[in-house]
Amino acid sequence: MSPVRRCSRTACGRPAVATLTYVYADSTAVLGPLATYAEPHCYDLCAEHSERLTAPRGWEVVRLLDGSAPARPSGDDLEALANAVREAARPQERAAEAGGGRTADPREVARRGHLRVLRSPDN
């Protein structure tokens, strides 16, 4: 017997990456990371079958994120980071003009929306 757990779907021999559990009382299917041990009332699924999983009508699918997988930044996160870098790269005179001179913190170098660029405490 192979130590690698396989997908529970019929005729699928791919390695399992997720575990599916049904909570009948709540009409919920919970799909999470691969369980440590194979449980008799849980189903191990490969990547393809876990992505395509659907539940019966009236049921809810809850997908739990794998804590070991790094979270992907959203488009908003990347845009905010790019804007902050652009703002920090601008000359200080122009950055002060753009901020309207409303810097209350002496460590604050520039501001863009809710983001602030601060001087290092060592300087």
mmCIF file of N, CA and C in Angstrom, residues 7-114:
data_model
loop_
_atom_site.group_PDB
_atom_site.id
_atom_site.type_symbol
_atom_site.label_atom_id
_atom_site.label_comp_id
_atom_site.label_asym_id
_atom_site.label_seq_id
_atom_site.Cartn_x
_atom_site.Cartn_y
_atom_site.Cartn_z
ATOM 1 N N CYS A 7 -7.151 10.365 -4.200
ATOM 2 C CA CYS A 7 -8.461 10.986 -4.310
ATOM 3 C C CYS A 7 -9.549 9.930 -4.140
ATOM 4 N N SER A 8 -10.603 10.282 -3.409
ATOM 5 C CA SER A 8 -11.704 9.350 -3.136
ATOM 6 C C SER A 8 -12.665 9.197 -4.306
ATOM 7 N N ARG A 9 -12.588 10.074 -5.297
ATOM 8 C CA ARG A 9 -13.500 9.995 -6.435
ATOM 9 C C ARG A 9 -13.226 8.725 -7.247
ATOM 10 N N THR A 10 -14.267 8.123 -7.750
ATOM 11 C CA THR A 10 -14.159 6.888 -8.511
ATOM 12 C C THR A 10 -13.281 7.096 -9.742
ATOM 13 N N ALA A 11 -12.370 6.184 -9.980
ATOM 14 C CA ALA A 11 -11.481 6.160 -11.147
ATOM 15 C C ALA A 11 -10.475 7.315 -11.156
ATOM 16 N N CYS A 12 -10.258 7.976 -10.042
ATOM 17 C CA CYS A 12 -9.245 9.038 -9.970
ATOM 18 C C CYS A 12 -8.118 8.538 -9.080
ATOM 19 N N GLY A 13 -6.935 8.511 -9.620
ATOM 20 C CA GLY A 13 -5.792 8.011 -8.861
ATOM 21 C C GLY A 13 -4.811 9.091 -8.456
ATOM 22 N N ARG A 14 -5.206 10.353 -8.624
ATOM 23 C CA ARG A 14 -4.286 11.444 -8.281
ATOM 24 C C ARG A 14 -4.133 11.561 -6.769
ATOM 25 N N PRO A 15 -3.009 12.143 -6.320
ATOM 26 C CA PRO A 15 -2.802 12.312 -4.872
ATOM 27 C C PRO A 15 -3.791 13.321 -4.280
ATOM 28 N N ALA A 16 -4.236 13.046 -3.074
ATOM 29 C CA ALA A 16 -5.194 13.915 -2.394
ATOM 30 C C ALA A 16 -4.484 15.139 -1.824
ATOM 31 N N VAL A 17 -5.170 16.301 -1.902
ATOM 32 C CA VAL A 17 -4.624 17.550 -1.353
ATOM 33 C C VAL A 17 -5.609 18.216 -0.397
ATOM 34 N N ALA A 18 -6.846 17.746 -0.340
ATOM 35 C CA ALA A 18 -7.873 18.365 0.502
ATOM 36 C C ALA A 18 -8.791 17.286 1.060
ATOM 37 N N THR A 19 -9.453 17.615 2.171
ATOM 38 C CA THR A 19 -10.403 16.693 2.785
ATOM 39 C C THR A 19 -11.777 17.332 2.817
ATOM 40 N N LEU A 20 -12.781 16.586 2.392
ATOM 41 C CA LEU A 20 -14.166 17.038 2.353
ATOM 42 C C LEU A 20 -14.940 16.350 3.466
ATOM 43 N N THR A 21 -15.671 17.157 4.239
ATOM 44 C CA THR A 21 -16.511 16.637 5.314
ATOM 45 C C THR A 21 -17.893 17.234 5.163
ATOM 46 N N TYR A 22 -18.917 16.428 5.323
ATOM 47 C CA TYR A 22 -20.291 16.907 5.262
ATOM 48 C C TYR A 22 -20.825 17.106 6.679
ATOM 49 N N VAL A 23 -21.449 18.258 6.915
ATOM 50 C CA VAL A 23 -22.132 18.517 8.179
ATOM 51 C C VAL A 23 -23.620 18.517 7.839
ATOM 52 N N TYR A 24 -24.220 17.359 8.022
ATOM 53 C CA TYR A 24 -25.596 17.176 7.582
ATOM 54 C C TYR A 24 -26.573 18.057 8.350
ATOM 55 N N ALA A 25 -26.337 18.298 9.627
ATOM 56 C CA ALA A 25 -27.250 19.105 10.443
ATOM 57 C C ALA A 25 -27.321 20.543 9.936
ATOM 58 N N ASP A 26 -26.209 21.062 9.370
ATOM 59 C CA ASP A 26 -26.163 22.439 8.880
ATOM 60 C C ASP A 26 -26.259 22.529 7.360
ATOM 61 N N SER A 27 -26.431 21.406 6.686
ATOM 62 C CA SER A 27 -26.448 21.361 5.220
ATOM 63 C C SER A 27 -25.230 22.074 4.649
ATOM 64 N N THR A 28 -24.066 21.672 5.142
ATOM 65 C CA THR A 28 -22.812 22.317 4.766
ATOM 66 C C THR A 28 -21.784 21.271 4.371
ATOM 67 N N ALA A 29 -21.029 21.571 3.315
ATOM 68 C CA ALA A 29 -19.887 20.752 2.921
ATOM 69 C C ALA A 29 -18.638 21.574 3.242
ATOM 70 N N VAL A 30 -17.753 21.032 4.051
ATOM 71 C CA VAL A 30 -16.553 21.746 4.466
ATOM 72 C C VAL A 30 -15.358 21.133 3.748
ATOM 73 N N LEU A 31 -14.647 21.972 2.989
ATOM 74 C CA LEU A 31 -13.469 21.531 2.257
ATOM 75 C C LEU A 31 -12.264 22.241 2.853
ATOM 76 N N GLY A 32 -11.351 21.474 3.387
ATOM 77 C CA GLY A 32 -10.184 22.060 4.038
ATOM 78 C C GLY A 32 -8.915 21.359 3.609
ATOM 79 N N PRO A 33 -7.795 21.722 4.247
ATOM 80 C CA PRO A 33 -6.536 21.070 3.918
ATOM 81 C C PRO A 33 -6.609 19.569 4.225
ATOM 82 N N LEU A 34 -5.726 18.835 3.641
ATOM 83 C CA LEU A 34 -5.711 17.376 3.826
ATOM 84 C C LEU A 34 -5.582 17.044 5.303
ATOM 85 N N ALA A 35 -6.505 16.244 5.806
ATOM 86 C CA ALA A 35 -6.498 15.855 7.216
ATOM 87 C C ALA A 35 -5.262 15.006 7.512
ATOM 88 N N THR A 36 -4.826 15.057 8.755
ATOM 89 C CA THR A 36 -3.643 14.304 9.170
ATOM 90 C C THR A 36 -3.864 12.803 9.011
ATOM 91 N N TYR A 37 -5.048 12.351 9.372
ATOM 92 C CA TYR A 37 -5.382 10.934 9.272
ATOM 93 C C TYR A 37 -6.622 10.757 8.402
ATOM 94 N N ALA A 38 -6.693 9.634 7.709
ATOM 95 C CA ALA A 38 -7.878 9.324 6.910
ATOM 96 C C ALA A 38 -9.008 8.934 7.852
ATOM 97 N N GLU A 39 -10.105 9.665 7.802
ATOM 98 C CA GLU A 39 -11.266 9.408 8.645
ATOM 99 C C GLU A 39 -12.304 8.640 7.830
ATOM 100 N N PRO A 40 -13.087 7.791 8.472
ATOM 101 C CA PRO A 40 -14.045 6.986 7.708
ATOM 102 C C PRO A 40 -15.179 7.786 7.065
ATOM 103 N N HIS A 41 -15.555 8.941 7.612
ATOM 104 C CA HIS A 41 -16.680 9.691 7.052
ATOM 105 C C HIS A 41 -16.230 10.968 6.354
ATOM 106 N N CYS A 42 -14.974 11.027 5.957
ATOM 107 C CA CYS A 42 -14.423 12.159 5.218
ATOM 108 C C CYS A 42 -13.930 11.661 3.866
ATOM 109 N N TYR A 43 -13.833 12.566 2.932
ATOM 110 C CA TYR A 43 -13.410 12.203 1.594
ATOM 111 C C TYR A 43 -12.187 13.024 1.213
ATOM 112 N N ASP A 44 -11.140 12.344 0.777
ATOM 113 C CA ASP A 44 -9.943 13.021 0.312
ATOM 114 C C ASP A 44 -10.098 13.323 -1.171
ATOM 115 N N LEU A 45 -9.749 14.550 -1.568
ATOM 116 C CA LEU A 45 -9.912 14.958 -2.963
ATOM 117 C C LEU A 45 -8.599 15.484 -3.521
ATOM 118 N N CYS A 46 -8.389 15.269 -4.816
ATOM 119 C CA CYS A 46 -7.225 15.823 -5.501
ATOM 120 C C CYS A 46 -7.478 17.304 -5.788
ATOM 121 N N ALA A 47 -6.480 17.994 -6.299
ATOM 122 C CA ALA A 47 -6.596 19.431 -6.565
ATOM 123 C C ALA A 47 -7.732 19.727 -7.551
ATOM 124 N N GLU A 48 -7.824 18.953 -8.626
ATOM 125 C CA GLU A 48 -8.856 19.201 -9.637
ATOM 126 C C GLU A 48 -10.259 19.028 -9.069
ATOM 127 N N HIS A 49 -10.490 17.941 -8.356
ATOM 128 C CA HIS A 49 -11.823 17.689 -7.824
ATOM 129 C C HIS A 49 -12.161 18.657 -6.684
ATOM 130 N N SER A 50 -11.189 19.111 -5.922
ATOM 131 C CA SER A 50 -11.482 20.066 -4.850
ATOM 132 C C SER A 50 -11.839 21.443 -5.418
ATOM 133 N N GLU A 51 -11.238 21.817 -6.551
ATOM 134 C CA GLU A 51 -11.567 23.105 -7.178
ATOM 135 C C GLU A 51 -12.952 23.081 -7.814
ATOM 136 N N ARG A 52 -13.347 21.934 -8.357
ATOM 137 C CA ARG A 52 -14.631 21.828 -9.062
ATOM 138 C C ARG A 52 -15.781 21.400 -8.162
ATOM 139 N N LEU A 53 -15.537 21.287 -6.868
ATOM 140 C CA LEU A 53 -16.547 20.784 -5.947
ATOM 141 C C LEU A 53 -17.788 21.666 -5.922
ATOM 142 N N THR A 54 -18.939 21.044 -6.026
ATOM 143 C CA THR A 54 -20.213 21.733 -5.850
ATOM 144 C C THR A 54 -21.016 20.962 -4.817
ATOM 145 N N ALA A 55 -21.976 21.625 -4.206
ATOM 146 C CA ALA A 55 -22.811 20.986 -3.189
ATOM 147 C C ALA A 55 -24.228 20.864 -3.712
ATOM 148 N N PRO A 56 -25.012 20.000 -3.093
ATOM 149 C CA PRO A 56 -26.415 19.878 -3.512
ATOM 150 C C PRO A 56 -27.165 21.195 -3.326
ATOM 151 N N ARG A 57 -28.247 21.368 -4.038
ATOM 152 C CA ARG A 57 -29.054 22.583 -3.951
ATOM 153 C C ARG A 57 -29.485 22.799 -2.494
ATOM 154 N N GLY A 58 -29.321 24.035 -2.017
ATOM 155 C CA GLY A 58 -29.679 24.362 -0.642
ATOM 156 C C GLY A 58 -28.533 24.166 0.348
ATOM 157 N N TRP A 59 -27.446 23.593 -0.110
ATOM 158 C CA TRP A 59 -26.293 23.386 0.757
ATOM 159 C C TRP A 59 -25.277 24.493 0.534
ATOM 160 N N GLU A 60 -24.426 24.697 1.513
ATOM 161 C CA GLU A 60 -23.368 25.701 1.428
ATOM 162 C C GLU A 60 -22.011 24.994 1.428
ATOM 163 N N VAL A 61 -21.078 25.500 0.636
ATOM 164 C CA VAL A 61 -19.718 24.977 0.617
ATOM 165 C C VAL A 61 -18.825 25.965 1.368
ATOM 166 N N VAL A 62 -18.142 25.483 2.382
ATOM 167 C CA VAL A 62 -17.201 26.303 3.138
ATOM 168 C C VAL A 62 -15.808 25.812 2.782
ATOM 169 N N ARG A 63 -14.999 26.712 2.238
ATOM 170 C CA ARG A 63 -13.626 26.367 1.860
ATOM 171 C C ARG A 63 -12.674 26.998 2.867
ATOM 172 N N LEU A 64 -11.984 26.161 3.601
ATOM 173 C CA LEU A 64 -11.019 26.635 4.591
ATOM 174 C C LEU A 64 -9.670 26.783 3.925
ATOM 175 N N LEU A 65 -9.006 27.907 4.202
ATOM 176 C CA LEU A 65 -7.686 28.141 3.624
ATOM 177 C C LEU A 65 -6.651 27.313 4.346
ATOM 178 N N ASP A 66 -5.696 26.851 3.580
ATOM 179 C CA ASP A 66 -4.577 26.112 4.143
ATOM 180 C C ASP A 66 -3.636 27.124 4.787
ATOM 181 N N GLY A 67 -3.391 27.007 6.076
ATOM 182 C CA GLY A 67 -2.533 27.950 6.794
ATOM 183 C C GLY A 67 -1.100 27.954 6.323
ATOM 184 N N SER A 68 -0.627 26.862 5.724
ATOM 185 C CA SER A 68 0.765 26.800 5.282
ATOM 186 C C SER A 68 0.968 27.497 3.941
ATOM 187 N N ALA A 69 -0.096 27.682 3.189
ATOM 188 C CA ALA A 69 0.024 28.338 1.883
ATOM 189 C C ALA A 69 0.071 29.850 2.077
ATOM 190 N N PRO A 70 0.997 30.519 1.406
ATOM 191 C CA PRO A 70 1.055 31.971 1.555
ATOM 192 C C PRO A 70 -0.156 32.623 0.909
ATOM 193 N N ALA A 71 -0.702 33.630 1.576
ATOM 194 C CA ALA A 71 -1.847 34.341 1.032
ATOM 195 C C ALA A 71 -1.392 35.208 -0.138
ATOM 196 N N ARG A 72 -2.154 35.187 -1.191
ATOM 197 C CA ARG A 72 -1.804 35.997 -2.357
ATOM 198 C C ARG A 72 -2.297 37.423 -2.147
ATOM 199 N N PRO A 73 -1.453 38.394 -2.480
ATOM 200 C CA PRO A 73 -1.919 39.773 -2.338
ATOM 201 C C PRO A 73 -2.990 40.084 -3.375
ATOM 202 N N SER A 74 -3.927 40.925 -2.979
ATOM 203 C CA SER A 74 -4.978 41.298 -3.918
ATOM 204 C C SER A 74 -4.482 42.430 -4.804
ATOM 205 N N GLY A 75 -5.255 42.744 -5.818
ATOM 206 C CA GLY A 75 -4.904 43.842 -6.706
ATOM 207 C C GLY A 75 -4.853 45.171 -5.960
ATOM 208 N N ASP A 76 -5.754 45.348 -4.980
ATOM 209 C CA ASP A 76 -5.755 46.579 -4.193
ATOM 210 C C ASP A 76 -4.481 46.712 -3.370
ATOM 211 N N ASP A 77 -4.007 45.602 -2.807
ATOM 212 C CA ASP A 77 -2.770 45.636 -2.024
ATOM 213 C C ASP A 77 -1.594 46.041 -2.891
ATOM 214 N N LEU A 78 -1.503 45.460 -4.069
ATOM 215 C CA LEU A 78 -0.387 45.767 -4.960
ATOM 216 C C LEU A 78 -0.443 47.206 -5.451
ATOM 217 N N GLU A 79 -1.645 47.688 -5.730
ATOM 218 C CA GLU A 79 -1.787 49.067 -6.186
ATOM 219 C C GLU A 79 -1.414 50.051 -5.080
ATOM 220 N N ALA A 80 -1.831 49.777 -3.855
ATOM 221 C CA ALA A 80 -1.485 50.654 -2.732
ATOM 222 C C ALA A 80 0.014 50.677 -2.500
ATOM 223 N N LEU A 81 0.655 49.520 -2.617
ATOM 224 C CA LEU A 81 2.105 49.452 -2.447
ATOM 225 C C LEU A 81 2.812 50.239 -3.551
ATOM 226 N N ALA A 82 2.376 50.083 -4.796
ATOM 227 C CA ALA A 82 2.988 50.806 -5.909
ATOM 228 C C ALA A 82 2.813 52.314 -5.737
ATOM 229 N N ASN A 83 1.635 52.754 -5.314
ATOM 230 C CA ASN A 83 1.399 54.177 -5.089
ATOM 231 C C ASN A 83 2.275 54.720 -3.967
ATOM 232 N N ALA A 84 2.450 53.947 -2.904
ATOM 233 C CA ALA A 84 3.294 54.390 -1.793
ATOM 234 C C ALA A 84 4.743 54.519 -2.227
ATOM 235 N N VAL A 85 5.226 53.590 -3.053
ATOM 236 C CA VAL A 85 6.604 53.658 -3.545
ATOM 237 C C VAL A 85 6.779 54.873 -4.457
ATOM 238 N N ARG A 86 5.809 55.114 -5.340
ATOM 239 C CA ARG A 86 5.883 56.298 -6.213
ATOM 240 C C ARG A 86 5.909 57.588 -5.393
ATOM 241 N N GLU A 87 5.065 57.649 -4.386
ATOM 242 C CA GLU A 87 4.983 58.839 -3.547
ATOM 243 C C GLU A 87 6.290 59.059 -2.788
ATOM 244 N N ALA A 88 6.877 57.995 -2.300
ATOM 245 C CA ALA A 88 8.135 58.121 -1.551
ATOM 246 C C ALA A 88 9.275 58.536 -2.467
ATOM 247 N N ALA A 89 9.199 58.209 -3.741
ATOM 248 C CA ALA A 89 10.264 58.537 -4.680
ATOM 249 C C ALA A 89 10.183 59.977 -5.171
ATOM 250 N N ARG A 90 9.059 60.642 -4.969
ATOM 251 C CA ARG A 90 8.913 62.035 -5.418
ATOM 252 C C ARG A 90 9.793 62.957 -4.591
ATOM 253 N N PRO A 91 10.266 64.058 -5.158
ATOM 254 C CA PRO A 91 11.025 65.031 -4.375
ATOM 255 C C PRO A 91 10.191 65.560 -3.219
ATOM 256 N N GLN A 92 10.860 65.937 -2.125
ATOM 257 C CA GLN A 92 10.141 66.322 -0.915
ATOM 258 C C GLN A 92 9.286 67.571 -1.094
ATOM 259 N N GLU A 93 9.721 68.543 -1.876
ATOM 260 C CA GLU A 93 8.924 69.760 -2.059
ATOM 261 C C GLU A 93 7.579 69.428 -2.688
ATOM 262 N N ARG A 94 7.621 68.601 -3.738
ATOM 263 C CA ARG A 94 6.383 68.252 -4.431
ATOM 264 C C ARG A 94 5.497 67.393 -3.546
ATOM 265 N N ALA A 95 6.096 66.536 -2.729
ATOM 266 C CA ALA A 95 5.299 65.697 -1.832
ATOM 267 C C ALA A 95 4.600 66.555 -0.795
ATOM 268 N N ALA A 96 5.265 67.623 -0.304
ATOM 269 C CA ALA A 96 4.645 68.517 0.671
ATOM 270 C C ALA A 96 3.492 69.278 0.036
ATOM 271 N N GLU A 97 3.658 69.684 -1.234
ATOM 272 C CA GLU A 97 2.585 70.384 -1.934
ATOM 273 C C GLU A 97 1.373 69.474 -2.113
ATOM 274 N N ALA A 98 1.621 68.229 -2.471
ATOM 275 C CA ALA A 98 0.525 67.285 -2.711
ATOM 276 C C ALA A 98 -0.225 66.995 -1.416
ATOM 277 N N GLY A 99 0.486 66.973 -0.299
ATOM 278 C CA GLY A 99 -0.157 66.694 0.977
ATOM 279 C C GLY A 99 -0.877 67.889 1.536
ATOM 280 N N GLY A 100 -0.667 69.069 0.975
ATOM 281 C CA GLY A 100 -1.351 70.264 1.438
ATOM 282 C C GLY A 100 -0.744 70.824 2.709
ATOM 283 N N GLY A 101 0.448 70.353 3.079
ATOM 284 C CA GLY A 101 1.107 70.883 4.252
ATOM 285 C C GLY A 101 0.407 70.519 5.549
ATOM 286 N N ARG A 102 -0.328 69.446 5.597
ATOM 287 C CA ARG A 102 -1.077 69.100 6.791
ATOM 288 C C ARG A 102 -0.390 68.015 7.613
ATOM 289 N N THR A 103 0.923 67.931 7.544
ATOM 290 C CA THR A 103 1.640 66.915 8.292
ATOM 291 C C THR A 103 1.761 67.341 9.746
ATOM 292 N N ALA A 104 1.123 66.615 10.639
ATOM 293 C CA ALA A 104 1.172 66.923 12.063
ATOM 294 C C ALA A 104 2.331 66.205 12.730
ATOM 295 N N ASP A 105 2.751 65.087 12.195
ATOM 296 C CA ASP A 105 3.842 64.298 12.767
ATOM 297 C C ASP A 105 5.160 64.748 12.137
ATOM 298 N N PRO A 106 6.150 65.176 12.937
ATOM 299 C CA PRO A 106 7.416 65.632 12.360
ATOM 300 C C PRO A 106 8.185 64.514 11.657
ATOM 301 N N ARG A 107 7.874 63.267 11.974
ATOM 302 C CA ARG A 107 8.554 62.149 11.305
ATOM 303 C C ARG A 107 7.957 61.873 9.932
ATOM 304 N N GLU A 108 6.771 62.425 9.663
ATOM 305 C CA GLU A 108 6.071 62.154 8.407
ATOM 306 C C GLU A 108 6.733 62.899 7.255
ATOM 307 N N VAL A 109 7.111 62.155 6.220
ATOM 308 C CA VAL A 109 7.764 62.725 5.049
ATOM 309 C C VAL A 109 6.733 63.021 3.971
ATOM 310 N N ALA A 110 5.824 62.093 3.724
ATOM 311 C CA ALA A 110 4.831 62.253 2.664
ATOM 312 C C ALA A 110 3.573 61.497 3.042
ATOM 313 N N ARG A 111 2.486 61.801 2.319
ATOM 314 C CA ARG A 111 1.204 61.154 2.585
ATOM 315 C C ARG A 111 0.480 60.952 1.262
ATOM 316 N N ARG A 112 -0.188 59.828 1.143
ATOM 317 C CA ARG A 112 -1.023 59.554 -0.034
ATOM 318 C C ARG A 112 -2.240 58.801 0.461
ATOM 319 N N GLY A 113 -3.346 59.485 0.520
ATOM 320 C CA GLY A 113 -4.554 58.863 1.047
ATOM 321 C C GLY A 113 -4.354 58.515 2.501
ATOM 322 N N HIS A 114 -4.557 57.263 2.863
ATOM 323 C CA HIS A 114 -4.373 56.836 4.244
ATOM 324 C C HIS A 114 -2.958 56.315 4.511
#
